[in-house]
Amino acid sequence: MDKNSISLLIIVFFGIGFLVWGLYGIVNRKKINNRANYILSVSQFICGVMVWVFLIYLFLRKMFW
């Protein structure tokens, strides 16, 4: 594995972590005490989506350009 693939793998793991952690907070909304934690969960989910959109963009750029 070269340096770029290791960096990409770390970004993938961060993206999965953000998605899962944010989705867990959104699904368990009734267990969350205050609104700030819910907003944090939503923002983590959005961050995970943005990471995956960026990764898909990198993949498509590598394939077609």
PDB file of N, CA and C in Angstrom:
ATOM      1  N   MET A   1       0.844  -1.191   0.000  1.00  0.00           N
ATOM      2  CA  MET A   1       0.000   0.000   0.000  1.00  0.00           C
ATOM      3  C   MET A   1       0.882   1.244   0.000  1.00  0.00           C
ATOM      4  N   ASP A   2       0.538   2.140  -0.855  1.00  0.00           N
ATOM      5  CA  ASP A   2       1.287   3.382  -0.877  1.00  0.00           C
ATOM      6  C   ASP A   2       0.633   4.410   0.049  1.00  0.00           C
ATOM      7  N   LYS A   3       1.241   5.561   0.108  1.00  0.00           N
ATOM      8  CA  LYS A   3       0.799   6.601   1.046  1.00  0.00           C
ATOM      9  C   LYS A   3      -0.599   7.116   0.709  1.00  0.00           C
ATOM     10  N   ASN A   4      -0.922   7.242  -0.581  1.00  0.00           N
ATOM     11  CA  ASN A   4      -2.234   7.754  -0.976  1.00  0.00           C
ATOM     12  C   ASN A   4      -3.363   6.799  -0.615  1.00  0.00           C
ATOM     13  N   SER A   5      -3.138   5.503  -0.773  1.00  0.00           N
ATOM     14  CA  SER A   5      -4.196   4.550  -0.450  1.00  0.00           C
ATOM     15  C   SER A   5      -4.431   4.476   1.060  1.00  0.00           C
ATOM     16  N   ILE A   6      -3.396   4.647   1.850  1.00  0.00           N
ATOM     17  CA  ILE A   6      -3.571   4.667   3.302  1.00  0.00           C
ATOM     18  C   ILE A   6      -4.358   5.903   3.719  1.00  0.00           C
ATOM     19  N   SER A   7      -4.047   7.044   3.120  1.00  0.00           N
ATOM     20  CA  SER A   7      -4.798   8.271   3.416  1.00  0.00           C
ATOM     21  C   SER A   7      -6.260   8.128   3.016  1.00  0.00           C
ATOM     22  N   LEU A   8      -6.503   7.533   1.869  1.00  0.00           N
ATOM     23  CA  LEU A   8      -7.870   7.324   1.406  1.00  0.00           C
ATOM     24  C   LEU A   8      -8.621   6.375   2.334  1.00  0.00           C
ATOM     25  N   LEU A   9      -7.949   5.349   2.819  1.00  0.00           N
ATOM     26  CA  LEU A   9      -8.573   4.406   3.745  1.00  0.00           C
ATOM     27  C   LEU A   9      -8.944   5.089   5.059  1.00  0.00           C
ATOM     28  N   ILE A  10      -8.100   5.971   5.551  1.00  0.00           N
ATOM     29  CA  ILE A  10      -8.407   6.719   6.774  1.00  0.00           C
ATOM     30  C   ILE A  10      -9.615   7.619   6.557  1.00  0.00           C
ATOM     31  N   ILE A  11      -9.689   8.275   5.396  1.00  0.00           N
ATOM     32  CA  ILE A  11     -10.842   9.127   5.092  1.00  0.00           C
ATOM     33  C   ILE A  11     -12.115   8.299   5.014  1.00  0.00           C
ATOM     34  N   VAL A  12     -12.032   7.097   4.440  1.00  0.00           N
ATOM     35  CA  VAL A  12     -13.203   6.211   4.373  1.00  0.00           C
ATOM     36  C   VAL A  12     -13.673   5.847   5.773  1.00  0.00           C
ATOM     37  N   PHE A  13     -12.756   5.512   6.654  1.00  0.00           N
ATOM     38  CA  PHE A  13     -13.145   5.160   8.022  1.00  0.00           C
ATOM     39  C   PHE A  13     -13.767   6.343   8.753  1.00  0.00           C
ATOM     40  N   PHE A  14     -13.239   7.539   8.547  1.00  0.00           N
ATOM     41  CA  PHE A  14     -13.857   8.724   9.144  1.00  0.00           C
ATOM     42  C   PHE A  14     -15.259   8.942   8.593  1.00  0.00           C
ATOM     43  N   GLY A  15     -15.430   8.759   7.297  1.00  0.00           N
ATOM     44  CA  GLY A  15     -16.752   8.915   6.690  1.00  0.00           C
ATOM     45  C   GLY A  15     -17.758   7.929   7.242  1.00  0.00           C
ATOM     46  N   ILE A  16     -17.344   6.675   7.394  1.00  0.00           N
ATOM     47  CA  ILE A  16     -18.234   5.663   7.969  1.00  0.00           C
ATOM     48  C   ILE A  16     -18.559   6.013   9.410  1.00  0.00           C
ATOM     49  N   GLY A  17     -17.556   6.442  10.164  1.00  0.00           N
ATOM     50  CA  GLY A  17     -17.783   6.795  11.567  1.00  0.00           C
ATOM     51  C   GLY A  17     -18.745   7.950  11.730  1.00  0.00           C
ATOM     52  N   PHE A  18     -18.560   8.997  10.926  1.00  0.00           N
ATOM     53  CA  PHE A  18     -19.475  10.138  10.994  1.00  0.00           C
ATOM     54  C   PHE A  18     -20.894   9.731  10.635  1.00  0.00           C
ATOM     55  N   LEU A  19     -21.040   8.925   9.577  1.00  0.00           N
ATOM     56  CA  LEU A  19     -22.378   8.505   9.160  1.00  0.00           C
ATOM     57  C   LEU A  19     -23.070   7.682  10.242  1.00  0.00           C
ATOM     58  N   VAL A  20     -22.360   6.701  10.774  1.00  0.00           N
ATOM     59  CA  VAL A  20     -22.970   5.805  11.764  1.00  0.00           C
ATOM     60  C   VAL A  20     -23.273   6.544  13.055  1.00  0.00           C
ATOM     61  N   TRP A  21     -22.342   7.355  13.530  1.00  0.00           N
ATOM     62  CA  TRP A  21     -22.548   8.076  14.786  1.00  0.00           C
ATOM     63  C   TRP A  21     -23.683   9.084  14.657  1.00  0.00           C
ATOM     64  N   GLY A  22     -23.716   9.794  13.544  1.00  0.00           N
ATOM     65  CA  GLY A  22     -24.795  10.750  13.325  1.00  0.00           C
ATOM     66  C   GLY A  22     -26.140  10.072  13.159  1.00  0.00           C
ATOM     67  N   LEU A  23     -26.173   8.970  12.409  1.00  0.00           N
ATOM     68  CA  LEU A  23     -27.428   8.246  12.208  1.00  0.00           C
ATOM     69  C   LEU A  23     -27.930   7.644  13.514  1.00  0.00           C
ATOM     70  N   TYR A  24     -27.016   7.171  14.351  1.00  0.00           N
ATOM     71  CA  TYR A  24     -27.412   6.638  15.656  1.00  0.00           C
ATOM     72  C   TYR A  24     -28.075   7.719  16.508  1.00  0.00           C
ATOM     73  N   GLY A  25     -27.525   8.921  16.490  1.00  0.00           N
ATOM     74  CA  GLY A  25     -28.117  10.020  17.248  1.00  0.00           C
ATOM     75  C   GLY A  25     -29.463  10.449  16.697  1.00  0.00           C
ATOM     76  N   ILE A  26     -29.604  10.411  15.371  1.00  0.00           N
ATOM     77  CA  ILE A  26     -30.879  10.796  14.766  1.00  0.00           C
ATOM     78  C   ILE A  26     -31.956   9.768  15.083  1.00  0.00           C
ATOM     79  N   VAL A  27     -31.610   8.491  15.001  1.00  0.00           N
ATOM     80  CA  VAL A  27     -32.588   7.427  15.263  1.00  0.00           C
ATOM     81  C   VAL A  27     -33.015   7.421  16.725  1.00  0.00           C
ATOM     82  N   ASN A  28     -32.085   7.656  17.632  1.00  0.00           N
ATOM     83  CA  ASN A  28     -32.386   7.642  19.065  1.00  0.00           C
ATOM     84  C   ASN A  28     -32.668   9.046  19.584  1.00  0.00           C
ATOM     85  N   ARG A  29     -33.458   9.786  18.859  1.00  0.00           N
ATOM     86  CA  ARG A  29     -33.756  11.179  19.210  1.00  0.00           C
ATOM     87  C   ARG A  29     -34.449  11.279  20.568  1.00  0.00           C
ATOM     88  N   LYS A  30     -35.266  10.306  20.917  1.00  0.00           N
ATOM     89  CA  LYS A  30     -36.006  10.378  22.185  1.00  0.00           C
ATOM     90  C   LYS A  30     -35.091  10.221  23.392  1.00  0.00           C
ATOM     91  N   LYS A  31     -33.946   9.565  23.204  1.00  0.00           N
ATOM     92  CA  LYS A  31     -33.008   9.386  24.312  1.00  0.00           C
ATOM     93  C   LYS A  31     -32.125  10.612  24.527  1.00  0.00           C
ATOM     94  N   ILE A  32     -32.088  11.511  23.548  1.00  0.00           N
ATOM     95  CA  ILE A  32     -31.228  12.695  23.647  1.00  0.00           C
ATOM     96  C   ILE A  32     -31.918  13.741  24.515  1.00  0.00           C
ATOM     97  N   ASN A  33     -31.186  14.242  25.500  1.00  0.00           N
ATOM     98  CA  ASN A  33     -31.758  15.162  26.484  1.00  0.00           C
ATOM     99  C   ASN A  33     -32.026  16.550  25.921  1.00  0.00           C
ATOM    100  N   ASN A  34     -31.073  17.093  25.221  1.00  0.00           N
ATOM    101  CA  ASN A  34     -31.233  18.477  24.769  1.00  0.00           C
ATOM    102  C   ASN A  34     -31.093  18.581  23.254  1.00  0.00           C
ATOM    103  N   ARG A  35     -31.463  19.716  22.765  1.00  0.00           N
ATOM    104  CA  ARG A  35     -31.497  19.936  21.325  1.00  0.00           C
ATOM    105  C   ARG A  35     -30.100  20.046  20.725  1.00  0.00           C
ATOM    106  N   ALA A  36     -29.148  20.513  21.503  1.00  0.00           N
ATOM    107  CA  ALA A  36     -27.790  20.690  20.982  1.00  0.00           C
ATOM    108  C   ALA A  36     -27.171  19.353  20.573  1.00  0.00           C
ATOM    109  N   ASN A  37     -27.400  18.322  21.353  1.00  0.00           N
ATOM    110  CA  ASN A  37     -26.864  17.008  20.994  1.00  0.00           C
ATOM    111  C   ASN A  37     -27.515  16.464  19.728  1.00  0.00           C
ATOM    112  N   TYR A  38     -28.800  16.743  19.543  1.00  0.00           N
ATOM    113  CA  TYR A  38     -29.477  16.307  18.323  1.00  0.00           C
ATOM    114  C   TYR A  38     -28.913  17.046  17.107  1.00  0.00           C
ATOM    115  N   ILE A  39     -28.689  18.346  17.258  1.00  0.00           N
ATOM    116  CA  ILE A  39     -28.105  19.125  16.159  1.00  0.00           C
ATOM    117  C   ILE A  39     -26.699  18.619  15.848  1.00  0.00           C
ATOM    118  N   LEU A  40     -25.946  18.231  16.876  1.00  0.00           N
ATOM    119  CA  LEU A  40     -24.620  17.663  16.668  1.00  0.00           C
ATOM    120  C   LEU A  40     -24.704  16.357  15.882  1.00  0.00           C
ATOM    121  N   SER A  41     -25.680  15.522  16.205  1.00  0.00           N
ATOM    122  CA  SER A  41     -25.846  14.262  15.479  1.00  0.00           C
ATOM    123  C   SER A  41     -26.197  14.507  14.017  1.00  0.00           C
ATOM    124  N   VAL A  42     -27.069  15.460  13.766  1.00  0.00           N
ATOM    125  CA  VAL A  42     -27.439  15.781  12.385  1.00  0.00           C
ATOM    126  C   VAL A  42     -26.228  16.318  11.627  1.00  0.00           C
ATOM    127  N   SER A  43     -25.445  17.175  12.270  1.00  0.00           N
ATOM    128  CA  SER A  43     -24.273  17.732  11.588  1.00  0.00           C
ATOM    129  C   SER A  43     -23.221  16.654  11.333  1.00  0.00           C
ATOM    130  N   GLN A  44     -23.085  15.685  12.237  1.00  0.00           N
ATOM    131  CA  GLN A  44     -22.156  14.587  12.001  1.00  0.00           C
ATOM    132  C   GLN A  44     -22.609  13.741  10.819  1.00  0.00           C
ATOM    133  N   PHE A  45     -23.904  13.504  10.717  1.00  0.00           N
ATOM    134  CA  PHE A  45     -24.432  12.746   9.591  1.00  0.00           C
ATOM    135  C   PHE A  45     -24.181  13.495   8.281  1.00  0.00           C
ATOM    136  N   ILE A  46     -24.420  14.799   8.279  1.00  0.00           N
ATOM    137  CA  ILE A  46     -24.187  15.606   7.074  1.00  0.00           C
ATOM    138  C   ILE A  46     -22.702  15.597   6.711  1.00  0.00           C
ATOM    139  N   CYS A  47     -21.842  15.644   7.712  1.00  0.00           N
ATOM    140  CA  CYS A  47     -20.398  15.590   7.465  1.00  0.00           C
ATOM    141  C   CYS A  47     -20.017  14.248   6.839  1.00  0.00           C
ATOM    142  N   GLY A  48     -20.602  13.166   7.328  1.00  0.00           N
ATOM    143  CA  GLY A  48     -20.347  11.852   6.735  1.00  0.00           C
ATOM    144  C   GLY A  48     -20.801  11.778   5.294  1.00  0.00           C
ATOM    145  N   VAL A  49     -21.953  12.359   4.997  1.00  0.00           N
ATOM    146  CA  VAL A  49     -22.442  12.390   3.614  1.00  0.00           C
ATOM    147  C   VAL A  49     -21.489  13.199   2.738  1.00  0.00           C
ATOM    148  N   MET A  50     -21.011  14.322   3.254  1.00  0.00           N
ATOM    149  CA  MET A  50     -20.083  15.151   2.477  1.00  0.00           C
ATOM    150  C   MET A  50     -18.772  14.415   2.207  1.00  0.00           C
ATOM    151  N   VAL A  51     -18.289  13.651   3.180  1.00  0.00           N
ATOM    152  CA  VAL A  51     -17.063  12.875   2.978  1.00  0.00           C
ATOM    153  C   VAL A  51     -17.270  11.852   1.870  1.00  0.00           C
ATOM    154  N   TRP A  52     -18.420  11.166   1.879  1.00  0.00           N
ATOM    155  CA  TRP A  52     -18.676  10.163   0.848  1.00  0.00           C
ATOM    156  C   TRP A  52     -18.886  10.792  -0.519  1.00  0.00           C
ATOM    157  N   VAL A  53     -19.508  11.954  -0.585  1.00  0.00           N
ATOM    158  CA  VAL A  53     -19.648  12.655  -1.871  1.00  0.00           C
ATOM    159  C   VAL A  53     -18.271  13.035  -2.404  1.00  0.00           C
ATOM    160  N   PHE A  54     -17.397  13.496  -1.528  1.00  0.00           N
ATOM    161  CA  PHE A  54     -16.034  13.835  -1.933  1.00  0.00           C
ATOM    162  C   PHE A  54     -15.284  12.605  -2.434  1.00  0.00           C
ATOM    163  N   LEU A  55     -15.444  11.470  -1.753  1.00  0.00           N
ATOM    164  CA  LEU A  55     -14.771  10.248  -2.189  1.00  0.00           C
ATOM    165  C   LEU A  55     -15.296   9.769  -3.535  1.00  0.00           C
ATOM    166  N   ILE A  56     -16.597   9.868  -3.744  1.00  0.00           N
ATOM    167  CA  ILE A  56     -17.172   9.486  -5.041  1.00  0.00           C
ATOM    168  C   ILE A  56     -16.658  10.416  -6.131  1.00  0.00           C
ATOM    169  N   TYR A  57     -16.555  11.708  -5.820  1.00  0.00           N
ATOM    170  CA  TYR A  57     -16.002  12.671  -6.779  1.00  0.00           C
ATOM    171  C   TYR A  57     -14.563  12.304  -7.140  1.00  0.00           C
ATOM    172  N   LEU A  58     -13.752  11.965  -6.141  1.00  0.00           N
ATOM    173  CA  LEU A  58     -12.371  11.582  -6.428  1.00  0.00           C
ATOM    174  C   LEU A  58     -12.309  10.333  -7.296  1.00  0.00           C
ATOM    175  N   PHE A  59     -13.168   9.374  -7.003  1.00  0.00           N
ATOM    176  CA  PHE A  59     -13.197   8.140  -7.786  1.00  0.00           C
ATOM    177  C   PHE A  59     -13.595   8.415  -9.234  1.00  0.00           C
ATOM    178  N   LEU A  60     -14.646   9.212  -9.426  1.00  0.00           N
ATOM    179  CA  LEU A  60     -15.098   9.518 -10.784  1.00  0.00           C
ATOM    180  C   LEU A  60     -14.072  10.350 -11.545  1.00  0.00           C
ATOM    181  N   ARG A  61     -13.406  11.260 -10.843  1.00  0.00           N
ATOM    182  CA  ARG A  61     -12.379  12.074 -11.490  1.00  0.00           C
ATOM    183  C   ARG A  61     -11.223  11.204 -11.960  1.00  0.00           C
ATOM    184  N   LYS A  62     -10.876  10.215 -11.149  1.00  0.00           N
ATOM    185  CA  LYS A  62      -9.790   9.321 -11.524  1.00  0.00           C
ATOM    186  C   LYS A  62     -10.195   8.423 -12.697  1.00  0.00           C
ATOM    187  N   MET A  63     -11.463   8.042 -12.762  1.00  0.00           N
ATOM    188  CA  MET A  63     -11.922   7.141 -13.815  1.00  0.00           C
ATOM    189  C   MET A  63     -12.086   7.843 -15.158  1.00  0.00           C
ATOM    190  N   PHE A  64     -12.576   9.078 -15.161  1.00  0.00           N
ATOM    191  CA  PHE A  64     -12.966   9.711 -16.415  1.00  0.00           C
ATOM    192  C   PHE A  64     -12.078  10.866 -16.851  1.00  0.00           C
ATOM    193  N   TRP A  65     -11.177  11.353 -15.995  1.00  0.00           N
ATOM    194  CA  TRP A  65     -10.335  12.474 -16.410  1.00  0.00           C
ATOM    195  C   TRP A  65      -8.890  12.107 -16.387  1.00  0.00           C
TER     196      TRP A  65
END
